[in-house]
Every structure is written in C-alpha cells, then in structure tokens.
Amino acid sequence: DTAVSQTPKYLVTQMGNDKSIKCEQNLGHDTMYWYKQDSKKFLKIMFSYNNKELIINETVPNRFSPKSPDKAHLNLHINSLELGDSAVYFCASSQSASLNTQYFGPGTRLTVL
Amino acid sequence: GIQVEQSPPDLILQEGANSTLRCNFSDSVNNLQWFHQNPWGQLINLFYIPSGTKQNGRLSATTVATERYSLLYISSSQTTDSGVYFCAPPEDGNEKLTFGTGTRLTIIP
C-alpha cells in the first residue's frame, strides 16, 4: 500500500510536447506539493495545494499547471516542454498546511530530448 | 529567503563508523525536517525536529533553534545508510520547506 504514488516513474519525450504527471496519496492528508530536483540534486518546491486550493505558487513558468481534482490527487501538467525541464519531479503530502511531516512519492524522472 | 548550508558535502566512511552531519540556517525556525534520499532516489522523512533531541534507532537529531543549527548523528553505520541527507527548515515559519544542498554519505563495507 503505497502512501504517495506517482505515475509514470519515467517519462521521455520530445521538446515542445505536452505531458502530465499524476500523484495520489492515500494518507488522508489535506496538503499536497510538487517539488523539482535538478541534476545537482537541488530540491525546490514548485506548488502546494491545501484541500484543493493553491496556497504556494513559486516562480515557475506558466507552462506548468497543477490541478487538484480532490484532496487525494494533485496532477502536474507541463506544456511546450523544454530541455531545461528535464529533472526528477516529486509529489509530497502532509496532514495539513502548517508545519507537518512531509511524505514523498517515488519521483518521476522526466527527460526532454 | 532562508539560507541553508549543510556540511560536509561528501563523507565516505567504513561500515561501523559514526558520523555527524550539520545543517546551518540563516533565520529562526519553528520546524526542521531531515530526509534521507537513498541511492534509488526515494526520499524518506527521518525526523521532524523543531527543537531538542530525538532518537530513532541508530539515528538521532538535535536542533538548537536559537543558534540556528541542527545535527544528525548516525551511529554504527551500515551500507544501507548510504545516500544523500537533506535538512529542510521552512521559510518564514510556514510549510514551504527550503532544502539544503545535502550531504552525500557513502558507507564502504
């Protein structure tokens, strides 16, 4: 029973394409996050949703659009993929939006050719 | 935003050795989390430690918020301890974690 799951695990695509990454958590948490980890292992938050509402929106290109159909799911859609988008994308969740332990998914390795 | 520095950047130890990883941060915090990223890329939360000391098996962590640092201790290292250790205090006291650059630990059998 995976607590935070992501699909797909690997994604290889051409520049200019549009792709989506899905995330689901079965922990009953209210808050979900997307992080990006670059090739140097630097981890940075991109978005956070609390009960389906956007609460953190870092300075990311508007080609990235998160969508939360319900509080157990947070998907990430990326338009017009660029080479620099290649990275590992992690989804995470926490019980609430205030200072709780965050649990991470296994990551999605995106490679843009 | 908050600045986070971890040291050392790399550490290579023999199995059975003990180690101390340090995390310095630039602002007062009321939360700090330590994570282990294993060689397969999985991020595991080790500690949620805003202050004081916590222990979990061979691992323990201490945060001295007033002096703006946290330490992660690993005793009797095992090869499965290899990976990258990140500390992550929040920015502005909210839920937005700021990750340090990590300490890469390699345990040699």
PDB file of C-alpha atoms in Angstrom:
ATOM      1  CA  ASP A   1       0.000   0.000   0.000  1.00  0.00           C
ATOM      2  CA  THR A   2       1.981   2.961  -1.305  1.00  0.00           C
ATOM      3  CA  ALA A   3       1.245   6.094   0.696  1.00  0.00           C
ATOM      4  CA  VAL A   4       2.141   8.609  -2.035  1.00  0.00           C
ATOM      5  CA  SER A   5       2.249   7.276  -5.571  1.00  0.00           C
ATOM      6  CA  GLN A   6       3.212   8.902  -8.851  1.00  0.00           C
ATOM      7  CA  THR A   7       2.801   7.883 -12.461  1.00  0.00           C
ATOM      8  CA  PRO A   8       4.666   7.487 -14.635  1.00  0.00           C
ATOM      9  CA  LYS A   9       8.004   6.690 -12.996  1.00  0.00           C
ATOM     10  CA  TYR A  10       9.900   7.584 -16.160  1.00  0.00           C
ATOM     11  CA  LEU A  11       8.886   9.945 -18.938  1.00  0.00           C
ATOM     12  CA  VAL A  12      10.930  10.530 -22.079  1.00  0.00           C
ATOM     13  CA  THR A  13       9.559  12.992 -24.585  1.00  0.00           C
ATOM     14  CA  GLN A  14      10.463  15.459 -27.296  1.00  0.00           C
ATOM     15  CA  MET A  15      10.788  19.219 -26.911  1.00  0.00           C
ATOM     16  CA  GLY A  16       7.533  21.025 -27.497  1.00  0.00           C
ATOM     17  CA  ASN A  17       5.300  18.189 -26.336  1.00  0.00           C
ATOM     18  CA  ASP A  18       2.735  18.429 -23.515  1.00  0.00           C
ATOM     19  CA  LYS A  19       2.825  15.867 -20.727  1.00  0.00           C
ATOM     20  CA  SER A  20       1.168  15.160 -17.387  1.00  0.00           C
ATOM     21  CA  ILE A  21       2.349  13.529 -14.175  1.00  0.00           C
ATOM     22  CA  LYS A  22      -0.202  12.142 -11.743  1.00  0.00           C
ATOM     23  CA  CYS A  23       0.041  11.933  -7.972  1.00  0.00           C
ATOM     24  CA  GLU A  24      -2.209  10.249  -5.451  1.00  0.00           C
ATOM     25  CA  GLN A  25      -1.965   9.925  -1.679  1.00  0.00           C
ATOM     26  CA  ASN A  26      -3.951   7.523   0.478  1.00  0.00           C
ATOM     27  CA  LEU A  27      -2.915   9.033   3.812  1.00  0.00           C
ATOM     28  CA  GLY A  28      -5.975  11.231   4.197  1.00  0.00           C
ATOM     29  CA  HIS A  29      -3.774  14.325   4.128  1.00  0.00           C
ATOM     30  CA  ASP A  30      -5.103  17.778   3.317  1.00  0.00           C
ATOM     31  CA  THR A  31      -1.975  19.242   1.720  1.00  0.00           C
ATOM     32  CA  MET A  32      -0.037  18.160  -1.334  1.00  0.00           C
ATOM     33  CA  TYR A  33       3.101  19.505  -3.019  1.00  0.00           C
ATOM     34  CA  TRP A  34       5.161  19.346  -6.167  1.00  0.00           C
ATOM     35  CA  TYR A  35       8.955  19.603  -5.978  1.00  0.00           C
ATOM     36  CA  LYS A  36      11.592  19.664  -8.708  1.00  0.00           C
ATOM     37  CA  GLN A  37      15.009  18.065  -8.216  1.00  0.00           C
ATOM     38  CA  ASP A  38      17.627  19.072 -10.760  1.00  0.00           C
ATOM     39  CA  SER A  39      20.703  17.169 -11.928  1.00  0.00           C
ATOM     40  CA  LYS A  40      22.725  18.511  -8.990  1.00  0.00           C
ATOM     41  CA  LYS A  41      20.182  17.089  -6.535  1.00  0.00           C
ATOM     42  CA  PHE A  42      18.890  20.529  -5.601  1.00  0.00           C
ATOM     43  CA  LEU A  43      15.273  20.239  -4.420  1.00  0.00           C
ATOM     44  CA  LYS A  44      12.891  23.146  -4.749  1.00  0.00           C
ATOM     45  CA  ILE A  45       9.193  23.465  -4.114  1.00  0.00           C
ATOM     46  CA  MET A  46       7.009  24.390  -7.058  1.00  0.00           C
ATOM     47  CA  PHE A  47       3.405  24.276  -5.826  1.00  0.00           C
ATOM     48  CA  SER A  48       1.326  23.400  -2.815  1.00  0.00           C
ATOM     49  CA  TYR A  49      -2.403  22.723  -2.526  1.00  0.00           C
ATOM     50  CA  ASN A  50      -4.464  22.575   0.640  1.00  0.00           C
ATOM     51  CA  ASN A  51      -7.904  20.997   0.281  1.00  0.00           C
ATOM     52  CA  LYS A  52      -7.782  21.529  -3.468  1.00  0.00           C
ATOM     53  CA  GLU A  53      -6.821  25.196  -3.169  1.00  0.00           C
ATOM     54  CA  LEU A  54      -3.489  26.580  -4.340  1.00  0.00           C
ATOM     55  CA  ILE A  55      -1.503  28.007  -1.415  1.00  0.00           C
ATOM     56  CA  ILE A  56       2.061  28.069  -2.719  1.00  0.00           C
ATOM     57  CA  ASN A  57       2.989  29.030  -6.246  1.00  0.00           C
ATOM     58  CA  GLU A  58       6.704  29.534  -6.655  1.00  0.00           C
ATOM     59  CA  THR A  59       8.276  31.308  -9.569  1.00  0.00           C
ATOM     60  CA  VAL A  60       7.794  28.640 -12.171  1.00  0.00           C
ATOM     61  CA  PRO A  61       6.939  29.162 -15.859  1.00  0.00           C
ATOM     62  CA  ASN A  62       3.212  29.227 -16.517  1.00  0.00           C
ATOM     63  CA  ARG A  63       3.758  26.245 -18.810  1.00  0.00           C
ATOM     64  CA  PHE A  64       3.456  24.287 -15.552  1.00  0.00           C
ATOM     65  CA  SER A  65      -0.116  23.960 -14.344  1.00  0.00           C
ATOM     66  CA  PRO A  66      -1.090  21.908 -11.303  1.00  0.00           C
ATOM     67  CA  LYS A  67      -4.603  20.553 -10.926  1.00  0.00           C
ATOM     68  CA  SER A  68      -6.203  19.071  -7.839  1.00  0.00           C
ATOM     69  CA  PRO A  69      -9.497  17.303  -8.624  1.00  0.00           C
ATOM     70  CA  ASP A  70      -9.812  16.276  -4.970  1.00  0.00           C
ATOM     71  CA  LYS A  71      -7.587  16.457  -1.944  1.00  0.00           C
ATOM     72  CA  ALA A  72      -6.123  12.992  -2.591  1.00  0.00           C
ATOM     73  CA  HIS A  73      -4.850  13.899  -6.049  1.00  0.00           C
ATOM     74  CA  LEU A  74      -2.509  16.558  -7.391  1.00  0.00           C
ATOM     75  CA  ASN A  75      -1.535  16.335 -11.030  1.00  0.00           C
ATOM     76  CA  LEU A  76       1.081  18.355 -12.872  1.00  0.00           C
ATOM     77  CA  HIS A  77       0.629  19.297 -16.495  1.00  0.00           C
ATOM     78  CA  ILE A  78       3.516  20.731 -18.478  1.00  0.00           C
ATOM     79  CA  ASN A  79       3.018  22.444 -21.835  1.00  0.00           C
ATOM     80  CA  SER A  80       5.606  23.011 -24.538  1.00  0.00           C
ATOM     81  CA  LEU A  81       8.337  21.029 -22.815  1.00  0.00           C
ATOM     82  CA  GLU A  82      11.873  22.435 -22.924  1.00  0.00           C
ATOM     83  CA  LEU A  83      15.261  20.806 -22.418  1.00  0.00           C
ATOM     84  CA  GLY A  84      15.614  22.573 -19.057  1.00  0.00           C
ATOM     85  CA  ASP A  85      12.510  20.856 -17.759  1.00  0.00           C
ATOM     86  CA  SER A  86      14.446  17.600 -17.530  1.00  0.00           C
ATOM     87  CA  ALA A  87      14.555  16.722 -13.839  1.00  0.00           C
ATOM     88  CA  VAL A  88      13.013  14.451 -11.251  1.00  0.00           C
ATOM     89  CA  TYR A  89       9.610  15.674 -10.062  1.00  0.00           C
ATOM     90  CA  PHE A  90       8.464  14.657  -6.610  1.00  0.00           C
ATOM     91  CA  CYS A  91       4.985  14.796  -5.203  1.00  0.00           C
ATOM     92  CA  ALA A  92       4.574  15.010  -1.421  1.00  0.00           C
ATOM     93  CA  SER A  93       1.794  15.310   1.111  1.00  0.00           C
ATOM     94  CA  SER A  94       1.354  16.389   4.706  1.00  0.00           C
ATOM     95  CA  GLN A  95      -1.500  16.238   7.168  1.00  0.00           C
ATOM     96  CA  SER A  96      -2.165  19.943   6.991  1.00  0.00           C
ATOM     97  CA  ALA A  97      -0.615  23.112   5.656  1.00  0.00           C
ATOM     98  CA  SER A  98       1.075  24.016   8.899  1.00  0.00           C
ATOM     99  CA  LEU A  99       4.386  22.552   9.862  1.00  0.00           C
ATOM    100  CA  ASN A 100       3.738  18.854   9.432  1.00  0.00           C
ATOM    101  CA  THR A 101       5.939  15.990   8.361  1.00  0.00           C
ATOM    102  CA  GLN A 102       6.003  15.707   4.587  1.00  0.00           C
ATOM    103  CA  TYR A 103       5.852  12.314   2.868  1.00  0.00           C
ATOM    104  CA  PHE A 104       7.307  11.999  -0.604  1.00  0.00           C
ATOM    105  CA  GLY A 105       6.342   9.919  -3.603  1.00  0.00           C
ATOM    106  CA  PRO A 106       8.915   7.879  -5.542  1.00  0.00           C
ATOM    107  CA  GLY A 107       9.528  10.617  -8.112  1.00  0.00           C
ATOM    108  CA  THR A 108       9.059  10.897 -11.871  1.00  0.00           C
ATOM    109  CA  ARG A 109      12.195  11.218 -13.958  1.00  0.00           C
ATOM    110  CA  LEU A 110      11.387  13.462 -16.915  1.00  0.00           C
ATOM    111  CA  THR A 111      13.809  13.566 -19.823  1.00  0.00           C
ATOM    112  CA  VAL A 112      13.200  16.055 -22.609  1.00  0.00           C
ATOM    113  CA  LEU A 113      15.092  15.342 -25.843  1.00  0.00           C
TER     114      LEU A 113
ATOM    115  CA  GLY B   1      14.544  33.715   1.904  1.00  0.00           C
ATOM    116  CA  ILE B   2      16.198  31.442   4.393  1.00  0.00           C
ATOM    117  CA  GLN B   3      19.692  30.183   3.557  1.00  0.00           C
ATOM    118  CA  VAL B   4      20.553  26.586   4.381  1.00  0.00           C
ATOM    119  CA  GLU B   5      24.089  25.181   4.436  1.00  0.00           C
ATOM    120  CA  GLN B   6      24.970  21.565   5.045  1.00  0.00           C
ATOM    121  CA  SER B   7      28.354  20.147   5.856  1.00  0.00           C
ATOM    122  CA  PRO B   8      30.292  18.215   4.916  1.00  0.00           C
ATOM    123  CA  PRO B   9      29.163  17.981   1.302  1.00  0.00           C
ATOM    124  CA  ASP B  10      30.617  14.482   0.998  1.00  0.00           C
ATOM    125  CA  LEU B  11      31.522  11.858   3.568  1.00  0.00           C
ATOM    126  CA  ILE B  12      32.994   8.424   2.993  1.00  0.00           C
ATOM    127  CA  LEU B  13      33.130   6.082   5.966  1.00  0.00           C
ATOM    128  CA  GLN B  14      33.809   2.472   6.786  1.00  0.00           C
ATOM    129  CA  GLU B  15      30.901   0.357   7.908  1.00  0.00           C
ATOM    130  CA  GLY B  16      30.513   0.601  11.679  1.00  0.00           C
ATOM    131  CA  ALA B  17      31.770   4.185  11.936  1.00  0.00           C
ATOM    132  CA  ASN B  18      29.818   7.050  13.480  1.00  0.00           C
ATOM    133  CA  SER B  19      29.122  10.348  11.754  1.00  0.00           C
ATOM    134  CA  THR B  20      27.736  13.809  12.422  1.00  0.00           C
ATOM    135  CA  LEU B  21      26.067  15.853   9.716  1.00  0.00           C
ATOM    136  CA  ARG B  22      25.479  19.549  10.254  1.00  0.00           C
ATOM    137  CA  CYS B  23      22.827  21.943   8.988  1.00  0.00           C
ATOM    138  CA  ASN B  24      23.135  25.706   9.486  1.00  0.00           C
ATOM    139  CA  PHE B  25      20.294  28.044   8.647  1.00  0.00           C
ATOM    140  CA  SER B  26      20.100  31.800   8.464  1.00  0.00           C
ATOM    141  CA  ASP B  27      16.750  32.573  10.121  1.00  0.00           C
ATOM    142  CA  SER B  28      14.835  31.498  13.192  1.00  0.00           C
ATOM    143  CA  VAL B  29      12.726  28.450  12.516  1.00  0.00           C
ATOM    144  CA  ASN B  30       9.971  26.618  14.346  1.00  0.00           C
ATOM    145  CA  ASN B  31      10.281  23.432  12.346  1.00  0.00           C
ATOM    146  CA  LEU B  32      13.020  21.460  10.648  1.00  0.00           C
ATOM    147  CA  GLN B  33      12.902  18.149   8.836  1.00  0.00           C
ATOM    148  CA  TRP B  34      15.696  15.739   7.951  1.00  0.00           C
ATOM    149  CA  PHE B  35      15.377  13.487   4.921  1.00  0.00           C
ATOM    150  CA  HIS B  36      17.386  10.600   3.501  1.00  0.00           C
ATOM    151  CA  GLN B  37      17.446  10.102  -0.257  1.00  0.00           C
ATOM    152  CA  ASN B  38      18.577   6.558  -0.910  1.00  0.00           C
ATOM    153  CA  PRO B  39      20.603   5.526  -3.982  1.00  0.00           C
ATOM    154  CA  TRP B  40      17.333   4.654  -5.757  1.00  0.00           C
ATOM    155  CA  GLY B  41      16.082   8.204  -5.337  1.00  0.00           C
ATOM    156  CA  GLN B  42      13.431   7.654  -2.699  1.00  0.00           C
ATOM    157  CA  LEU B  43      13.102  10.466  -0.147  1.00  0.00           C
ATOM    158  CA  ILE B  44      12.379   9.272   3.358  1.00  0.00           C
ATOM    159  CA  ASN B  45      11.496  11.570   6.210  1.00  0.00           C
ATOM    160  CA  LEU B  46      13.798  10.840   9.160  1.00  0.00           C
ATOM    161  CA  PHE B  47      12.915  13.477  11.715  1.00  0.00           C
ATOM    162  CA  TYR B  48      10.568  16.346  12.318  1.00  0.00           C
ATOM    163  CA  ILE B  49      12.557  18.264  14.899  1.00  0.00           C
ATOM    164  CA  PRO B  50      11.843  21.922  15.632  1.00  0.00           C
ATOM    165  CA  SER B  51      13.995  21.835  18.763  1.00  0.00           C
ATOM    166  CA  GLY B  52      15.637  19.482  21.212  1.00  0.00           C
ATOM    167  CA  THR B  53      16.779  15.946  20.511  1.00  0.00           C
ATOM    168  CA  LYS B  54      15.020  12.941  19.036  1.00  0.00           C
ATOM    169  CA  GLN B  55      16.274   9.400  18.572  1.00  0.00           C
ATOM    170  CA  ASN B  56      15.187   6.673  16.209  1.00  0.00           C
ATOM    171  CA  GLY B  57      17.325   3.548  16.422  1.00  0.00           C
ATOM    172  CA  ARG B  58      20.870   4.328  15.304  1.00  0.00           C
ATOM    173  CA  LEU B  59      19.893   7.815  14.206  1.00  0.00           C
ATOM    174  CA  SER B  60      19.367  10.872  16.332  1.00  0.00           C
ATOM    175  CA  ALA B  61      18.918  14.556  15.621  1.00  0.00           C
ATOM    176  CA  THR B  62      19.367  17.705  17.640  1.00  0.00           C
ATOM    177  CA  THR B  63      18.135  21.159  16.729  1.00  0.00           C
ATOM    178  CA  VAL B  64      19.300  24.277  18.565  1.00  0.00           C
ATOM    179  CA  ALA B  65      16.942  26.816  17.058  1.00  0.00           C
ATOM    180  CA  THR B  66      18.379  29.773  18.991  1.00  0.00           C
ATOM    181  CA  GLU B  67      21.807  29.081  17.471  1.00  0.00           C
ATOM    182  CA  ARG B  68      20.359  28.204  14.068  1.00  0.00           C
ATOM    183  CA  TYR B  69      21.750  24.755  13.528  1.00  0.00           C
ATOM    184  CA  SER B  70      20.734  21.131  13.543  1.00  0.00           C
ATOM    185  CA  LEU B  71      22.826  17.972  13.742  1.00  0.00           C
ATOM    186  CA  LEU B  72      22.100  14.471  12.510  1.00  0.00           C
ATOM    187  CA  TYR B  73      24.015  11.646  14.168  1.00  0.00           C
ATOM    188  CA  ILE B  74      24.392   8.235  12.612  1.00  0.00           C
ATOM    189  CA  SER B  75      25.962   5.551  14.756  1.00  0.00           C
ATOM    190  CA  SER B  76      27.340   2.158  13.702  1.00  0.00           C
ATOM    191  CA  SER B  77      26.867   2.995  10.015  1.00  0.00           C
ATOM    192  CA  GLN B  78      25.571   0.365   7.641  1.00  0.00           C
ATOM    193  CA  THR B  79      25.829   0.280   3.858  1.00  0.00           C
ATOM    194  CA  THR B  80      22.094   0.947   3.684  1.00  0.00           C
ATOM    195  CA  ASP B  81      22.761   4.361   5.243  1.00  0.00           C
ATOM    196  CA  SER B  82      24.411   5.476   2.007  1.00  0.00           C
ATOM    197  CA  GLY B  83      22.692   8.248   0.105  1.00  0.00           C
ATOM    198  CA  VAL B  84      22.128  11.969   0.406  1.00  0.00           C
ATOM    199  CA  TYR B  85      20.899  13.554   3.625  1.00  0.00           C
ATOM    200  CA  PHE B  86      18.942  16.777   3.401  1.00  0.00           C
ATOM    201  CA  CYS B  87      17.835  19.150   6.086  1.00  0.00           C
ATOM    202  CA  ALA B  88      14.836  21.341   5.332  1.00  0.00           C
ATOM    203  CA  PRO B  89      13.702  24.183   7.528  1.00  0.00           C
ATOM    204  CA  PRO B  90      10.612  26.115   6.460  1.00  0.00           C
ATOM    205  CA  GLU B  91      10.740  29.593   5.040  1.00  0.00           C
ATOM    206  CA  ASP B  92       9.002  32.302   7.019  1.00  0.00           C
ATOM    207  CA  GLY B  93       7.709  29.769   9.540  1.00  0.00           C
ATOM    208  CA  ASN B  94       5.264  28.293   7.065  1.00  0.00           C
ATOM    209  CA  GLU B  95       5.019  24.934   5.360  1.00  0.00           C
ATOM    210  CA  LYS B  96       7.312  25.870   2.468  1.00  0.00           C
ATOM    211  CA  LEU B  97      10.400  23.772   3.126  1.00  0.00           C
ATOM    212  CA  THR B  98      13.745  25.049   1.897  1.00  0.00           C
ATOM    213  CA  PHE B  99      16.110  22.173   1.235  1.00  0.00           C
ATOM    214  CA  GLY B 100      19.836  22.364   1.851  1.00  0.00           C
ATOM    215  CA  THR B 101      22.335  21.146  -0.717  1.00  0.00           C
ATOM    216  CA  GLY B 102      22.703  17.858   1.096  1.00  0.00           C
ATOM    217  CA  THR B 103      25.480  15.667   2.453  1.00  0.00           C
ATOM    218  CA  ARG B 104      26.336  12.660   0.323  1.00  0.00           C
ATOM    219  CA  LEU B 105      27.228   9.757   2.610  1.00  0.00           C
ATOM    220  CA  THR B 106      28.949   6.662   1.278  1.00  0.00           C
ATOM    221  CA  ILE B 107      29.411   3.705   3.599  1.00  0.00           C
ATOM    222  CA  ILE B 108      32.039   1.221   2.476  1.00  0.00           C
ATOM    223  CA  PRO B 109      31.727  -2.422   3.584  1.00  0.00           C
TER     224      PRO B 109
END
